[in-house]
C-alpha atoms as a printed R data frame, in Angstrom:
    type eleno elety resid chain resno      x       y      z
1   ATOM     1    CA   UNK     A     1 29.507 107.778 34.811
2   ATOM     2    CA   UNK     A     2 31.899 105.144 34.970
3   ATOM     3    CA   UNK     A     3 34.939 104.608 32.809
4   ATOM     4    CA   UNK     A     4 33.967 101.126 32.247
5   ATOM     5    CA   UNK     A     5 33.689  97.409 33.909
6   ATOM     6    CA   UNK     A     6 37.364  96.815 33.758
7   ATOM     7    CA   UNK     A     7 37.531  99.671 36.494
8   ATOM     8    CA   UNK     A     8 35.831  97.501 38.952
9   ATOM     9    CA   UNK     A     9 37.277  94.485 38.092
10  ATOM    10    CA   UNK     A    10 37.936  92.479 40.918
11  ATOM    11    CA   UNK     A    11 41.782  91.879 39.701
12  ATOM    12    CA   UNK     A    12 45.176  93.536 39.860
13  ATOM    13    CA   UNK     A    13 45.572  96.444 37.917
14  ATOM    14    CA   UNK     A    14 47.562  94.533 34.816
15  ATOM    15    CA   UNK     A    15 44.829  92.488 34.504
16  ATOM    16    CA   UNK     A    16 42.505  95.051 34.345
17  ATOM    17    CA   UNK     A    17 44.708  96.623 31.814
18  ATOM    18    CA   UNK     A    18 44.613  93.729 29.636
19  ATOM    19    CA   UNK     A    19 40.533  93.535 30.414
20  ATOM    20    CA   UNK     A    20 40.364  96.761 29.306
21  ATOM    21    CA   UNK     A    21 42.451  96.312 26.019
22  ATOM    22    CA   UNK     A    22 40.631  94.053 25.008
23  ATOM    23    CA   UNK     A    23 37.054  95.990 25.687
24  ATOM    24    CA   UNK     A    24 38.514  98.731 23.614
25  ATOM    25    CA   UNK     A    25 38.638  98.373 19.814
26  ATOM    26    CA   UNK     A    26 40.596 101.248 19.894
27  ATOM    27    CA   UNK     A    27 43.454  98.424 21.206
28  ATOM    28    CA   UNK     A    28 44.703  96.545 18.206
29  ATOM    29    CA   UNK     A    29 44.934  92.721 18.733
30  ATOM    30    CA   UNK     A    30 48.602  93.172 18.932
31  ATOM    31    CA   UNK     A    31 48.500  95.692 21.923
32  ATOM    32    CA   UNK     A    32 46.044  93.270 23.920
33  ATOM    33    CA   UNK     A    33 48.511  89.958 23.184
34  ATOM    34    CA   UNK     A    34 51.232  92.122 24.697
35  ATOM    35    CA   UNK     A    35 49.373  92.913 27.784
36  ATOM    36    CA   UNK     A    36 49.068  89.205 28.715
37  ATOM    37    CA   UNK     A    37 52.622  88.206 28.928
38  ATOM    38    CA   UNK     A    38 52.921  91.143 30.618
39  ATOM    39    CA   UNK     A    39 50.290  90.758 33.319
40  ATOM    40    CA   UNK     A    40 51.726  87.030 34.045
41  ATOM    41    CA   UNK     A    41 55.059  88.191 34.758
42  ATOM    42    CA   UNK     A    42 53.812  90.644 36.959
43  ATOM    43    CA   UNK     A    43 51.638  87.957 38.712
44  ATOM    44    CA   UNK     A    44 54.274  85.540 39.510
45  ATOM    45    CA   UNK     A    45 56.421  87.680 41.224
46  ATOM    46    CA   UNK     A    46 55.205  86.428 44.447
47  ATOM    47    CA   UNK     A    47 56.097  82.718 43.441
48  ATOM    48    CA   UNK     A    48 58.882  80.546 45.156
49  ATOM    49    CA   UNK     A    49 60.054  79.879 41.796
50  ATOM    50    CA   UNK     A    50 63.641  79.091 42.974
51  ATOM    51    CA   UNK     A    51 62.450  77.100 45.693
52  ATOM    52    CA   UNK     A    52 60.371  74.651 43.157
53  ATOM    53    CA   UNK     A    53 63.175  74.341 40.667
54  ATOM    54    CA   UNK     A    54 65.187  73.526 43.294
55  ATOM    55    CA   UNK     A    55 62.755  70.449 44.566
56  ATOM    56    CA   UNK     A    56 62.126  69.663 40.975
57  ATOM    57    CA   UNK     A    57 65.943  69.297 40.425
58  ATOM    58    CA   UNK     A    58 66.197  72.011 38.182
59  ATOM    59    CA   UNK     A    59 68.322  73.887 41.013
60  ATOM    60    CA   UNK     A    60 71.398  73.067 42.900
61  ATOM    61    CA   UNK     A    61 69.706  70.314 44.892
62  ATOM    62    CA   UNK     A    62 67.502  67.291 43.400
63  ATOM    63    CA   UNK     A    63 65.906  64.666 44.957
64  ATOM    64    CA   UNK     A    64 66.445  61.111 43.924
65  ATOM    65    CA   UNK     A    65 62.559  60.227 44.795
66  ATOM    66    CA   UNK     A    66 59.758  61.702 43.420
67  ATOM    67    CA   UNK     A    67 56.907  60.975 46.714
68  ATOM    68    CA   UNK     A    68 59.782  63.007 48.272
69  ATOM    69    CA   UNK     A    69 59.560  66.223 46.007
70  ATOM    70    CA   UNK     A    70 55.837  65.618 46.028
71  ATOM    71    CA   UNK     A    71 56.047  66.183 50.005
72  ATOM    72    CA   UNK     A    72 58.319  68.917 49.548
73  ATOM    73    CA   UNK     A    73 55.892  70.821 46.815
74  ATOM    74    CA   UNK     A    74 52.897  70.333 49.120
75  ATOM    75    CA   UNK     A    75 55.281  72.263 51.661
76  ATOM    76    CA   UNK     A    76 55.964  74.681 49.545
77  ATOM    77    CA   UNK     A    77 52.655  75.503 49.395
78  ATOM    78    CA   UNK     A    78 52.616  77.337 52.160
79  ATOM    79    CA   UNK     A    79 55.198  79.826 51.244
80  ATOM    80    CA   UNK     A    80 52.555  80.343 48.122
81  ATOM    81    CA   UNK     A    81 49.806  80.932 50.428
82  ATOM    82    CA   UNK     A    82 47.614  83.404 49.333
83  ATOM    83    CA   UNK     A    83 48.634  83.553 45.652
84  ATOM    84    CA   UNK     A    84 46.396  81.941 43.365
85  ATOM    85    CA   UNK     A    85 48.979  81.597 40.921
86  ATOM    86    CA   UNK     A    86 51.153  79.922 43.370
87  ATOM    87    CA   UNK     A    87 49.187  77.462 43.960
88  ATOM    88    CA   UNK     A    88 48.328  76.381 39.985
89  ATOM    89    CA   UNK     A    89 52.395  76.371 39.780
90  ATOM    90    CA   UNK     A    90 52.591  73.952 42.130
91  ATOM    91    CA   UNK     A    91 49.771  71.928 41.904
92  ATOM    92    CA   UNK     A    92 51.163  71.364 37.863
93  ATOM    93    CA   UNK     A    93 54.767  70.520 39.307
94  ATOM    94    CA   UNK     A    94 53.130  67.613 41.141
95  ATOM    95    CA   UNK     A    95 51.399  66.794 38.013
96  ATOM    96    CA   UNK     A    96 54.561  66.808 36.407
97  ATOM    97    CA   UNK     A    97 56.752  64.611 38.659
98  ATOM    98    CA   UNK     A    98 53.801  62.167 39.060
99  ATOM    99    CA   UNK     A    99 54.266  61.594 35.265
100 ATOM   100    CA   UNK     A   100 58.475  61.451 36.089
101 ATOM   101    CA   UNK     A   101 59.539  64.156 35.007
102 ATOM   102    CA   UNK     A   102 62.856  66.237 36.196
103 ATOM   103    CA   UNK     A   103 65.128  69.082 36.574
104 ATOM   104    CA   UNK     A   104 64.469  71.744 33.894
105 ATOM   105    CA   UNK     A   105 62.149  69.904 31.777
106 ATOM   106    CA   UNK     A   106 59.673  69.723 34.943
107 ATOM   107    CA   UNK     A   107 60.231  73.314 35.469
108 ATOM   108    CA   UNK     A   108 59.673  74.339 32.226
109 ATOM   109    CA   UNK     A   109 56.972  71.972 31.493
110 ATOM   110    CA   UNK     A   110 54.684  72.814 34.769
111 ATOM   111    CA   UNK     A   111 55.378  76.915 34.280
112 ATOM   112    CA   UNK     A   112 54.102  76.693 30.999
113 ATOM   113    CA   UNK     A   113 51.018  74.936 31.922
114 ATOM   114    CA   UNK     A   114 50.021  76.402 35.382
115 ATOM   115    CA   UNK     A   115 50.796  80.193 33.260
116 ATOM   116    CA   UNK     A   116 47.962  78.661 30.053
117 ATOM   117    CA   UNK     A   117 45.754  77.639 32.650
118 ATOM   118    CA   UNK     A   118 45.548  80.621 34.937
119 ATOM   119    CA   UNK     A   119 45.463  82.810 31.860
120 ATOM   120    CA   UNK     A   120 42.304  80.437 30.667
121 ATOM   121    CA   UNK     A   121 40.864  81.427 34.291
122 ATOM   122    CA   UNK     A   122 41.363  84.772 34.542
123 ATOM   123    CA   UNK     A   123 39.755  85.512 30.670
124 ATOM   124    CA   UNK     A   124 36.689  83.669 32.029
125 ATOM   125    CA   UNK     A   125 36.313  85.568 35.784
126 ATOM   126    CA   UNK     A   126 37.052  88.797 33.037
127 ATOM   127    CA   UNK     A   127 34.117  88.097 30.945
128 ATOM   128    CA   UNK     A   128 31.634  86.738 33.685
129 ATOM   129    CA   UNK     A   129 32.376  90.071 35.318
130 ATOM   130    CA   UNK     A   130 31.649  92.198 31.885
131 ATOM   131    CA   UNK     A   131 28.578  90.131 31.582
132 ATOM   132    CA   UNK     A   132 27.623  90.743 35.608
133 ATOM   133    CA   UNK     A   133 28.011  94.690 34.827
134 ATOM   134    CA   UNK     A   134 25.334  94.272 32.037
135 ATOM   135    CA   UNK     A   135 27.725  95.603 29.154
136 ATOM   136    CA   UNK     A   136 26.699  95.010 25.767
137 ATOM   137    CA   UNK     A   137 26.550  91.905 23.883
138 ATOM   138    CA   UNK     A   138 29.156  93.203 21.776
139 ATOM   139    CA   UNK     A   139 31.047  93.995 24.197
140 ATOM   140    CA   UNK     A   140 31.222  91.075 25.823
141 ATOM   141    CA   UNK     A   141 31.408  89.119 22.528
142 ATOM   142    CA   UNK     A   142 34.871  91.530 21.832
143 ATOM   143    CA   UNK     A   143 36.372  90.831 25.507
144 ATOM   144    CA   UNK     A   144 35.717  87.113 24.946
145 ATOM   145    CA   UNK     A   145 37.166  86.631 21.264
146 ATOM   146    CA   UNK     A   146 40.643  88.805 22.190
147 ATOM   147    CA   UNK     A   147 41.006  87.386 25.352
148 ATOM   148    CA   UNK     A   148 41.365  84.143 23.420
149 ATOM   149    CA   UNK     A   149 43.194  85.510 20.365
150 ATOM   150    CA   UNK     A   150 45.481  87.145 22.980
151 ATOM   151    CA   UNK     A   151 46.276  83.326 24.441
152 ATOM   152    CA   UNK     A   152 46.320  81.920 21.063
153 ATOM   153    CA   UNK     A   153 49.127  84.273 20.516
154 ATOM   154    CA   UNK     A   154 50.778  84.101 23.684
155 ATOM   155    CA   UNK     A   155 54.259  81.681 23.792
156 ATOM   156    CA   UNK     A   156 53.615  80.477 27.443
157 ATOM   157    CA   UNK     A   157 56.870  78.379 27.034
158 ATOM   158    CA   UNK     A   158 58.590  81.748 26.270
159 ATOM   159    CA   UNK     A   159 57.338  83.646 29.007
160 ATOM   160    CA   UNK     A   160 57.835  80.154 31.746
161 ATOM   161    CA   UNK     A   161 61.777  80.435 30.084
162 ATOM   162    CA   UNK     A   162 61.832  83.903 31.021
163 ATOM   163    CA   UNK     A   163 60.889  83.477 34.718
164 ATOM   164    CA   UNK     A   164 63.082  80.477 35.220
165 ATOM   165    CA   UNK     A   165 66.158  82.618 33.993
166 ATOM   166    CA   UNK     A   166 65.260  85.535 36.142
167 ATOM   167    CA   UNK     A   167 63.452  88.013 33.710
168 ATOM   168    CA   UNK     A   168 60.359  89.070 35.828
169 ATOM   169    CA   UNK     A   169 58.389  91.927 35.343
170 ATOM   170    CA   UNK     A   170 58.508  94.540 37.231
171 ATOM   171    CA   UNK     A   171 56.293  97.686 37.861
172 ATOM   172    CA   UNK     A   172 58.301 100.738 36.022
173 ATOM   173    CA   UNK     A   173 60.764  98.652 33.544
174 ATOM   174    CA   UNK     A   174 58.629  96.748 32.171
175 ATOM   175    CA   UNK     A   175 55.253  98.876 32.012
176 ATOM   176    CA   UNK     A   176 52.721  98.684 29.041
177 ATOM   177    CA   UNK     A   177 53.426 100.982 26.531
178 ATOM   178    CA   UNK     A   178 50.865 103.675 26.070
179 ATOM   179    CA   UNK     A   179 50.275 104.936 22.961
180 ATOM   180    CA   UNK     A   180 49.320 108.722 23.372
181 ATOM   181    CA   UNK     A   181 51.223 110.539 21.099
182 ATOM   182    CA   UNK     A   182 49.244 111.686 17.552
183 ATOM   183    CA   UNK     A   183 50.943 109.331 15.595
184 ATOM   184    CA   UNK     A   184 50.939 106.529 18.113
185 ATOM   185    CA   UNK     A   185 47.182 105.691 17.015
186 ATOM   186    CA   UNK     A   186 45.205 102.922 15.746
187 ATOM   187    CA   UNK     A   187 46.647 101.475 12.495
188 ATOM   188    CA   UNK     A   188 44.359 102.344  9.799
């Protein structure tokens, strides 16, 4: 018997944390909106952050002309490849010098959406893939409703602040709590 769909998941393990949180009742809302800032810290550790402040001027070096950072994003891509994440970063820094924006306010701007919209995409592949393993209609009804209560609660603009100053997440320091002790259960 299996433990559940989130075991399969075809995601990273803090995703599949947060996937199942939020299958579990037995996960208050609270506990599943602080697995998602957690799982996107964790996911962006393989992103040339400093490399795309510093082409969007936020950095030690700016260029004067945005086709010129544009060029140098789409470059960047390729030290991205293979992250998914990555490439939503950079794909909403060219969004945001094409509207002329620079420096820190790009930065902070295109973290904060690329981080919203990846979050958006992995709650969907999370629920298509609790609906694929034929779990319940409530079930899937409960992953779908926290997923989005978990973004609705989520300060994306906190959590892109956080990776531009060099807080990333990291594998023991900044591990989910888990509640086990006999006090430590639901809330009542």
């Amino acid at each position: 018997m299996s433990d559940g769909p989130h075991r399969s998941l075809p995601l990273r393990r803090h995703w599949r944390d947060l996937a199942e949180r939020s299958a579990k009742l037995a996960y208050s809302p609270e506990e599943v909106a602080e697995a998602l800032p957690y799982a996107l810290k964790m996911e962006m550790r393989e992103v040339p952050l400093s490399e795309i402040r510093d082409i969007l001027g936020g950095g030690e070096q700016a260029s004067l002309f945005g086709d010129d950072r544009i060029q140098q994003l789409e470059f960047a891509r390729s030290g991205a490849a293979g992250s998914a994440i990555g490439g939503v970063v950079i794909d909403c820094a060219i969004e945001a010098v094409s509207s002329g924006k620079t420096g820190y306010e790009a930065c902070e701007d295109s973290l904060t959406a690329a981080l919203d919209e990846y979050a958006r995409g992995t709650a969907r592949s999370t629920e298509e893939h609790y609906q694929r393993c034929d779990a319940s209609m409530r079930t899937i009804d409960n992953v779908r409703s926290r997923l989005t209560l978990a973004r609705q609660a989520c300060d994306f603009r906190a959590v892109a602040r956080d990776l531009l100053t060099g807080v990333r997440a990291t594998r023991t320091a900044a591990a989910l709590p888990k509640h086990s002790g006999l006090d430590e259960g639901p809330r009542l």
